[in-house]
Short mmCIF file of C-alpha atoms in Angstrom, two decimals:
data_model
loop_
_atom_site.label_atom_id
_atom_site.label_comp_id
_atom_site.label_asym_id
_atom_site.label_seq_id
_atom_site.Cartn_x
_atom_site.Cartn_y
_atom_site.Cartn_z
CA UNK A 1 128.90 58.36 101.43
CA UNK A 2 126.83 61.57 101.73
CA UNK A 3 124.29 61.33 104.86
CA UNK A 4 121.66 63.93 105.66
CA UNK A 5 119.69 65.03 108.51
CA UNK A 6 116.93 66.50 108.82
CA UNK A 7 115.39 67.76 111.61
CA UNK A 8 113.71 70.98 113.73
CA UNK A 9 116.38 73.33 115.44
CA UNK A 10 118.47 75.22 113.98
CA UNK A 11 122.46 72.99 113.50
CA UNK A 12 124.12 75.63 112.59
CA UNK A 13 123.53 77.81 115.68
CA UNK A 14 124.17 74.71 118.04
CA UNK A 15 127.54 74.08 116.52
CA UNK A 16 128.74 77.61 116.65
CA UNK A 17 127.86 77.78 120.57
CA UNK A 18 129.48 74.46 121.14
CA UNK A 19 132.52 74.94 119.13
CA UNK A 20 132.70 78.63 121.12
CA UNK A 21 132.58 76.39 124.52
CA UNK A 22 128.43 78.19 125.92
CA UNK A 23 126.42 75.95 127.53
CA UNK A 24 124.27 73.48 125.77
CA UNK A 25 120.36 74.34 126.11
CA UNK A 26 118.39 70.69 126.56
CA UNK A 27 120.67 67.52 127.59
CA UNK A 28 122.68 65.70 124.79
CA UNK A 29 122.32 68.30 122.62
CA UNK A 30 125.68 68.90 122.19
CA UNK A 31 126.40 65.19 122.05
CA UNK A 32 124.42 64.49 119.47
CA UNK A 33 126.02 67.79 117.28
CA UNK A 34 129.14 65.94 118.20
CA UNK A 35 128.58 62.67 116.40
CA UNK A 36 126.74 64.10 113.45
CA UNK A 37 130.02 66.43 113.21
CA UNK A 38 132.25 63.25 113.71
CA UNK A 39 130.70 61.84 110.69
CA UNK A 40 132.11 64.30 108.06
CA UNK A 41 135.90 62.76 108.65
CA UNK A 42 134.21 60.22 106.52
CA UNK A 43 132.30 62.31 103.90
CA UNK A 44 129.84 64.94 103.37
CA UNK A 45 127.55 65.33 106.00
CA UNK A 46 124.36 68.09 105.11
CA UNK A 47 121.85 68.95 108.52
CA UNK A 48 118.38 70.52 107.27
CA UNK A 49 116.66 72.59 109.36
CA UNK A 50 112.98 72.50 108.99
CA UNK A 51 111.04 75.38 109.92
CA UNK A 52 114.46 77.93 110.20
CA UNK A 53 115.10 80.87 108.15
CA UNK A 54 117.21 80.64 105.25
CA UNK A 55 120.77 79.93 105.61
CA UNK A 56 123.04 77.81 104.06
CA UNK A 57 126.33 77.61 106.06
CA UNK A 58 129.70 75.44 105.20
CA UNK A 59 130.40 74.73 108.84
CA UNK A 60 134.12 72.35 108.51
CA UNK A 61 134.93 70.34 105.58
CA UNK A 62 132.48 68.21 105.05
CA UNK A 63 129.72 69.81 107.15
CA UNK A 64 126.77 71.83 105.91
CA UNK A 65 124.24 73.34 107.52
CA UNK A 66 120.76 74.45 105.53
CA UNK A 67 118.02 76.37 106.61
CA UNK A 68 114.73 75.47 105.10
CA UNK A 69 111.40 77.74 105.99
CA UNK A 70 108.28 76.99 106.37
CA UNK A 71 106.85 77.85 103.07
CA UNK A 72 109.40 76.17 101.31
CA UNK A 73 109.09 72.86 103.11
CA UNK A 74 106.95 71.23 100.35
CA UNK A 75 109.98 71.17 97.89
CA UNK A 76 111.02 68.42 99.98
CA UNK A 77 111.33 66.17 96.57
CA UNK A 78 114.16 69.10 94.71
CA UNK A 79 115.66 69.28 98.08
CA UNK A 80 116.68 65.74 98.00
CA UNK A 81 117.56 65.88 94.20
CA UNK A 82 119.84 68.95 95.18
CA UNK A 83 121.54 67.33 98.09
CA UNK A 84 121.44 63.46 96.95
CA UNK A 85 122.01 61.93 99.68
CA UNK A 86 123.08 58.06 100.42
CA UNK A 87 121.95 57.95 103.58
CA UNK A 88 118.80 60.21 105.13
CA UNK A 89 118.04 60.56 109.13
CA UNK A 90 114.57 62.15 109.19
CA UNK A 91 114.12 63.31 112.87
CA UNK A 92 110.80 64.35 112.36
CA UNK A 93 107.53 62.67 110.67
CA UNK A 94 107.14 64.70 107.67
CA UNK A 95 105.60 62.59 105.44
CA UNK A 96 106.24 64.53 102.27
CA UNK A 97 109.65 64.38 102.52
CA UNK A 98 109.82 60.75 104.16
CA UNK A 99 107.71 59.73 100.42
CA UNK A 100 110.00 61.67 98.20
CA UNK A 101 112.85 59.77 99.59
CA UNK A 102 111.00 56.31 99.46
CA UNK A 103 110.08 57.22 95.73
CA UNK A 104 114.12 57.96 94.68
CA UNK A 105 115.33 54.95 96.58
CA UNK A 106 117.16 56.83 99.28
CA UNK A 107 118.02 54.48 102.54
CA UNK A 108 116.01 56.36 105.34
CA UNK A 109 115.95 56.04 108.79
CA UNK A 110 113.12 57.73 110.28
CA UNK A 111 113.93 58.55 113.93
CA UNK A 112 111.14 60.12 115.72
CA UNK A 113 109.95 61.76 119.30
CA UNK A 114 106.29 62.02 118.84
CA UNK A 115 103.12 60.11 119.77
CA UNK A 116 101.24 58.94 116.78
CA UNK A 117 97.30 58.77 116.17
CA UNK A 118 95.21 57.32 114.51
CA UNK A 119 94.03 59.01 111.93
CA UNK A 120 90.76 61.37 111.78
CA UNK A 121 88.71 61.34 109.03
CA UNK A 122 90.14 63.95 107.06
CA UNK A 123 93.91 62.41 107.67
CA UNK A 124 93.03 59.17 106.54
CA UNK A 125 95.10 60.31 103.10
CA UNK A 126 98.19 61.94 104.81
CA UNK A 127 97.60 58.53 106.77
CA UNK A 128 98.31 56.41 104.19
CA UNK A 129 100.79 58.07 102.37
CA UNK A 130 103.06 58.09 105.70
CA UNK A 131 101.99 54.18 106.18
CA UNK A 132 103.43 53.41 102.71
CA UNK A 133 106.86 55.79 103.37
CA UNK A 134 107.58 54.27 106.84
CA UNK A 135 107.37 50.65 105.23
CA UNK A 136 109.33 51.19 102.28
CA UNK A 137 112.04 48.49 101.55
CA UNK A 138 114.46 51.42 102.06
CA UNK A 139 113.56 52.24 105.49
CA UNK A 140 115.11 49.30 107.63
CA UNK A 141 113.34 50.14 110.74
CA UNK A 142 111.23 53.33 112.51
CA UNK A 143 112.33 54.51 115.59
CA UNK A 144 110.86 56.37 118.16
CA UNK A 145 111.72 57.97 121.57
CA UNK A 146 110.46 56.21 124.44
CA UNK A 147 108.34 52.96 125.06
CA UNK A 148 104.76 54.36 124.59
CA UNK A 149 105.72 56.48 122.30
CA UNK A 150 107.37 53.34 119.91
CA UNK A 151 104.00 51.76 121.02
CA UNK A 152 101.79 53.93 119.20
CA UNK A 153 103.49 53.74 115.54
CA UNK A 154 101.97 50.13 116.38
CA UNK A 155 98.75 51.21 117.77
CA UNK A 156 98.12 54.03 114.92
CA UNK A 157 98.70 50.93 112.39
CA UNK A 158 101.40 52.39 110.86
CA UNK A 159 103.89 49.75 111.05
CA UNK A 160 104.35 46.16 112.76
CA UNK A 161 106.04 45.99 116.27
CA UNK A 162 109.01 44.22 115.01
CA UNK A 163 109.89 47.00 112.64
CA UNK A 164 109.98 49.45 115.46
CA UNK A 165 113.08 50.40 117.61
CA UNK A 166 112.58 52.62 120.32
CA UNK A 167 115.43 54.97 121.44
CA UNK A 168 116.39 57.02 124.42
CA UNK A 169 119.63 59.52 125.60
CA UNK A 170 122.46 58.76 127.64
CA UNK A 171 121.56 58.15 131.53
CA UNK A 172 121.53 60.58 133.95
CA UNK A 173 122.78 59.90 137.99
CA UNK A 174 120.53 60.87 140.52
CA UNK A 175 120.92 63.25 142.98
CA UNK A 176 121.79 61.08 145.66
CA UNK A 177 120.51 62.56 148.55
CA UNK A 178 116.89 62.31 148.50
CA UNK A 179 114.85 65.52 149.59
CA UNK A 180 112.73 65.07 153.13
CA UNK A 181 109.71 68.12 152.18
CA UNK A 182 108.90 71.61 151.61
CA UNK A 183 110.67 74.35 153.66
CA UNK A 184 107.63 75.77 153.17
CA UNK A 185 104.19 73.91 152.32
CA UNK A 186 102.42 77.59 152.38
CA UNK A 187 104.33 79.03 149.76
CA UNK A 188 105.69 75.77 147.38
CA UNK A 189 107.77 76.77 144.55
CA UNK A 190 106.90 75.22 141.14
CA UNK A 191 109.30 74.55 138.14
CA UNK A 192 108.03 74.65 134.41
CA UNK A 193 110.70 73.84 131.94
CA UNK A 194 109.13 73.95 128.02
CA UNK A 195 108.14 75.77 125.07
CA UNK A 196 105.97 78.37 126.35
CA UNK A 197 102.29 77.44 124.47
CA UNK A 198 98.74 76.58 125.42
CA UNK A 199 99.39 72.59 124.24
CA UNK A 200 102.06 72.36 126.90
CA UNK A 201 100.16 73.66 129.53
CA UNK A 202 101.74 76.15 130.84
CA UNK A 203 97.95 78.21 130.60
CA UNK A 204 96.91 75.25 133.13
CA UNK A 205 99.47 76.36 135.77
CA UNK A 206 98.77 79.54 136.05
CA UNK A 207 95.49 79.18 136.06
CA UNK A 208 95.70 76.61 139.25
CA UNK A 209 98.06 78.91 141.06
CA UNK A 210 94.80 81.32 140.64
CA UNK A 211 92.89 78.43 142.74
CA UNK A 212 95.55 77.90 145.14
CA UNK A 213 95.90 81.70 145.99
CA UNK A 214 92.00 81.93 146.83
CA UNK A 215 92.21 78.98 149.01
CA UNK A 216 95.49 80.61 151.00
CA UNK A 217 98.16 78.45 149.52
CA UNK A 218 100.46 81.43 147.74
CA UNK A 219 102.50 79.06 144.69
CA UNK A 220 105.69 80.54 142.89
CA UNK A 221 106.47 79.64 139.28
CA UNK A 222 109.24 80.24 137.40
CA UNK A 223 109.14 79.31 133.68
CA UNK A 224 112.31 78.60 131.71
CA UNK A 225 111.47 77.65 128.06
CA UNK A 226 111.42 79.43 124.75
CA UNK A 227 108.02 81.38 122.71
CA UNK A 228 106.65 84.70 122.94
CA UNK A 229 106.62 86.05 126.80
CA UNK A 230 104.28 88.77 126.18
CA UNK A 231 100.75 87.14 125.90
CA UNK A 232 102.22 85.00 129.09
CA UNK A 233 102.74 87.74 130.78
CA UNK A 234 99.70 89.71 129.96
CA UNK A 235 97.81 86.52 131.59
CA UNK A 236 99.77 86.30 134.66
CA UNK A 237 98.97 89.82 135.39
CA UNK A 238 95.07 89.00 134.23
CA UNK A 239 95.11 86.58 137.28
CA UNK A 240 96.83 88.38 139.67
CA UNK A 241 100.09 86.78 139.49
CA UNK A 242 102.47 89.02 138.05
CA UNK A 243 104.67 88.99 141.17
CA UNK A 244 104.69 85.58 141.88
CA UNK A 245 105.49 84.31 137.85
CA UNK A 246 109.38 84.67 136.72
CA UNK A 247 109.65 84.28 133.15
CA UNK A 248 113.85 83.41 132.69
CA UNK A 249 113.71 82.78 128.52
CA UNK A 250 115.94 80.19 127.39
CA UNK A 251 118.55 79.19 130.12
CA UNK A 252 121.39 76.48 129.99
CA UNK A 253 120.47 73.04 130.67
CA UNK A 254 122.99 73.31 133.61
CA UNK A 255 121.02 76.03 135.21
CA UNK A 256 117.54 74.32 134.50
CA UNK A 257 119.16 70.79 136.49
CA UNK A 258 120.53 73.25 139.38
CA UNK A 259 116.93 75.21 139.82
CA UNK A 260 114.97 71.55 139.67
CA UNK A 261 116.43 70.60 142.79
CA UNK A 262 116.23 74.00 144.54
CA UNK A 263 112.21 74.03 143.26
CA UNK A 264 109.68 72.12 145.54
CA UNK A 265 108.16 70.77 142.37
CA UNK A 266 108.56 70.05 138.75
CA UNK A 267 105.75 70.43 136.84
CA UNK A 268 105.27 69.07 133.54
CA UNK A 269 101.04 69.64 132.05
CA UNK A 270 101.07 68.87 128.75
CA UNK A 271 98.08 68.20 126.95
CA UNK A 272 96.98 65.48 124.89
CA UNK A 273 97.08 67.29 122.12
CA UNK A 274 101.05 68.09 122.34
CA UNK A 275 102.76 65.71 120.02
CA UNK A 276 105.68 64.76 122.77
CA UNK A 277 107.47 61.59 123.00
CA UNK A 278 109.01 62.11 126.87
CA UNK A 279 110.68 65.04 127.34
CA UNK A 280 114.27 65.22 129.17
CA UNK A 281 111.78 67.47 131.59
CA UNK A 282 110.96 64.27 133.02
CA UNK A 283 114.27 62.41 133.12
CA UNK A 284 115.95 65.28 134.92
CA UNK A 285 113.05 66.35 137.07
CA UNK A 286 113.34 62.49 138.88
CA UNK A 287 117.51 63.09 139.15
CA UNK A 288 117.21 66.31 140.97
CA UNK A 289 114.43 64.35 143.59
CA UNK A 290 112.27 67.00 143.67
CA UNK A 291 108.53 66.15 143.38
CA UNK A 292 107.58 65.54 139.70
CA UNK A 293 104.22 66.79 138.76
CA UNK A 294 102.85 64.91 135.74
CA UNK A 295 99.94 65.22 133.51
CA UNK A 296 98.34 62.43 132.20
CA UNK A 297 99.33 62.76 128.27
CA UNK A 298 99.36 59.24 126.47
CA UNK A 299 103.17 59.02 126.65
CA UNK A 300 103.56 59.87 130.02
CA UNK A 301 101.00 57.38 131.36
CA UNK A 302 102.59 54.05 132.59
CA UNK A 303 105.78 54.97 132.79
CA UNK A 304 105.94 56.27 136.38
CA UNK A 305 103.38 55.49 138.79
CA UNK A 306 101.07 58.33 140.32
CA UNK A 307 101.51 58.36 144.55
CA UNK A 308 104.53 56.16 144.05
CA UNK A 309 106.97 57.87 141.70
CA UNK A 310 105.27 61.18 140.89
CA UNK A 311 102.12 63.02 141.33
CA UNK A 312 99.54 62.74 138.15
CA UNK A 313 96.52 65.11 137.29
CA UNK A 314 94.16 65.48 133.86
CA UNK A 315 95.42 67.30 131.30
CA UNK A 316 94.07 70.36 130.33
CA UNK A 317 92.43 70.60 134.25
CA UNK A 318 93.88 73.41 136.44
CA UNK A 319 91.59 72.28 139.22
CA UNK A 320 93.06 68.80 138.96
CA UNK A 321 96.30 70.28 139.03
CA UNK A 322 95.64 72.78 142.01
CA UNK A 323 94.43 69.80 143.67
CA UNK A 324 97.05 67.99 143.68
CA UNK A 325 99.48 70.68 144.68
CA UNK A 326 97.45 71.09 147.57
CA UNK A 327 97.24 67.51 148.47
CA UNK A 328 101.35 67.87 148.18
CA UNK A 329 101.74 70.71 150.58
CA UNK A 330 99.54 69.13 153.62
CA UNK A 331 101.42 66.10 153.52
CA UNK A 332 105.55 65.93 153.90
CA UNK A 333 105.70 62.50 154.31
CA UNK A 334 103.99 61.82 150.42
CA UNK A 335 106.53 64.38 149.27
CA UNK A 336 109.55 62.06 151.29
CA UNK A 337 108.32 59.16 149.98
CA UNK A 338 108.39 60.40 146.42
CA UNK A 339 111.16 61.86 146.66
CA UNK A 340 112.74 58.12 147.72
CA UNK A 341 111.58 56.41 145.05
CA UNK A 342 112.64 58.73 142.58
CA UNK A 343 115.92 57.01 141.19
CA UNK A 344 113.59 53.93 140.86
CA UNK A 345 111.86 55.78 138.60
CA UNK A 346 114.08 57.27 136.67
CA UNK A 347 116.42 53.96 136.23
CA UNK A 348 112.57 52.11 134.58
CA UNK A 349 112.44 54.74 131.64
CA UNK A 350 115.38 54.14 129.86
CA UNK A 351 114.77 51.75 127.00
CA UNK A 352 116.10 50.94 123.81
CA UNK A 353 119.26 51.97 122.05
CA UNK A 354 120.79 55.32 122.53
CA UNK A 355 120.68 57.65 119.74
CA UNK A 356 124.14 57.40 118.73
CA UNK A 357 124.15 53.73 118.46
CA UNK A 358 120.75 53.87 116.27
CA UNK A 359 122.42 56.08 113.52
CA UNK A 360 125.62 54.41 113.70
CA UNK A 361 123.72 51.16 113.46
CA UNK A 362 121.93 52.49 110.19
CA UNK A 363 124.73 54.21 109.06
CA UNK A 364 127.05 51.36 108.56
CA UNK A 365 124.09 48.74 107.93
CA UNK A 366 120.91 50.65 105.95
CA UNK A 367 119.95 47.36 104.55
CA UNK A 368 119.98 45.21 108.11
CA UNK A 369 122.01 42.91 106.86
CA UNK A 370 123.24 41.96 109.97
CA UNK A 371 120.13 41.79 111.86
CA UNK A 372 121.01 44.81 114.16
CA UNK A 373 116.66 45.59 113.95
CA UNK A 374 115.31 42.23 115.23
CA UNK A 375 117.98 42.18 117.95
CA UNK A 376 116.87 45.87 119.43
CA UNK A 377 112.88 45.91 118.10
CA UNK A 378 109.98 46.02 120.40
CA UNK A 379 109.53 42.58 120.19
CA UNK A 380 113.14 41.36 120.88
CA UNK A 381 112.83 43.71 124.09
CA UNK A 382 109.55 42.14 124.72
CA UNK A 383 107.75 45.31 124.83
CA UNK A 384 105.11 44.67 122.23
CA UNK A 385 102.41 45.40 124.28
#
């Protein structure tokens, strides 16, 4: 049986700083290059990497790594011809590629992390195409990361709520001491974990660290998360932040968990726009207790409850945002009380099967012969709507 993956992130890379024992950059990562590695005992295993330079890497016997670029991704239909594969895990919508495997009778699992829309006006066709791959007698079930964001392949009428199958990583273990306030509400230090662009929000931030430093409340932020640091730092120094912004790059996960629970607050602004499912951000901002600081993007609404489990603000609004940082600092016993109920929190995201168990599910059972899809769907859960 020859099985590939495709996906954004570059496998080869991963592997090589796993196998040479460096520290894994977002959690599971290196759990989930573990299983798809454990699968080539049994045949050939091929990862694609969307969006990555070139390469084309024989990893172990049995394991392949290709790199795919941008302009190249539309050969999606000679890429599967080339690699043939019995089995395809497509960890990313692309609906080009998802149709070219429908069309050649490929058994595809579709295993997303993304909010879905419904369509504009000038998507309706890109719309419809995707409809017709996701429901293809090949493709047993589509799964998604997270309960609103399995909900919305229902709401964009893309498929029916029993064909869905949401998914989630292993669990994490709270901190267990909970965290009693700020050493100090004047100066709070802020957390921002994520790719650094204007759709995650990290614009917002420091923009709302602006507000807070003309009303006397002087906010730190360090930002861990990859892009290009220049423009980011050309803006903090634009708003008079230059000293008070540390940009760290890409860090280990390790290091990102330890500095969440030194940080008063974990701040997470993405906008609407920003195709996320819910980010481990979120899981491991709740374990470390400190104060999570949400927007209010579609998949992040419902899950935890603003004044109660987190603190929530519009997207896209740095005064919203300032606000409620400031509404933070002048009360410790709201930041006590959220920092109590964070394992509460944490412990109601979790749903669905992990992500090892969904591939080895499809893996040994592409038709659903066993039933394995009704049993673990958003209806058998109950969580329909």
């Amino acid at each position: 049986m020859r099985v590939v993956f495709v996906q954004h992130g570059n496998y080869a890379e991963a592997y090589r700083r796993m196998c040479a024992g460096e520290a894994e950059t977002y959690r599971d990562q290196f759990r989930s290059v573990s299983l798809v590695a454990g699968l080539a005992a049994a045949g050939p295993v091929v990862t694609v990497a969307l969006g990555d330079a070139h390469h084309d890497a024989q990893l172990a016997p049995n394991l392949r790594s290709v790199g795919l670029p941008r302009a190249d991704i539309d050969r999606a239909g000679s890429l599967l011809d080339d690699l043939a594969p019995d089995r395809l895990v497509c960890r990313t919508p692309h609906t080009r590629l998802l149709a070219a495997a429908a069309a050649r009778g490929i058994a595809t699992l579709p295993c997303f992390a993304d909010m879905m829309r419904p369509p504009s006006p000038l998507g309706l066709w890109r719309h419809w195409r995707l409809r017709n791959a996701l429901r293809a007698r090949t493709v047993p079930c589509v799964a998604n990361h997270s309960l609103n964001a399995s909900r919305s392949l229902v709401e964009a009428g893309l498929v029916s709520a029993g064909h869905v199958v949401p998914w989630d990583w292993s669990r994490l273990v709270p901190n267990p001491d909970p965290k009693p306030g700020m050493p100090d509400p004047q100066n709070p230090t802020i957390l921002f974990a994520g790719k650094m662009t204007v759709e995650k929000g990290l614009g917002d931030v420091l923009a709302a660290m602006s507000v807070l430093a003309g009303q006397g409340l002087n906010a730190r932020l360090t930002v861990a998360g990859g892009g290009d640091v220049r423009p980011w730092q050309a803006e903090a120094a634009r708003l008079g932040l230059a000293e008070r912004v540390d940009f760290l790059g890409l860090v280990p996960n390790t290091e990102i968990r330890h500095r969440m629970r030194a940080y008063d607050i974990v701040v997470v602004p993405s906008r609407h726009d920003y195709p996320e499912g819910l980010p481990n951000t979120i899981y491991e901002g709740l374990a470390s207790r400190s104060v999570l600081m949400l927007s209010d993007h579609p998949a992040f609404r419902g899950r935890v409850e603003p004044g109660r489990h987190c603190l929530m603000f519009r997207a896209g609004n740095p005064a919203a945002l300032g606000a409620e940082i400031r509404k933070l600092c002048a009360a410790p016993e709201l930041y006590a009380h959220l920092s109590r109920q964070a394992p509460e929190a944490l412990n109601s995201l979790y749903v669905g099967l992990a992500w090892g168990d969904l591939v080895t599910y499809f893996l040994d059972d592409p038709a659903n012969l066993t039933g394995w899809v009704e049993r673990h769907s958003l209806c058998a859960l109950g969580l329909s709507g």
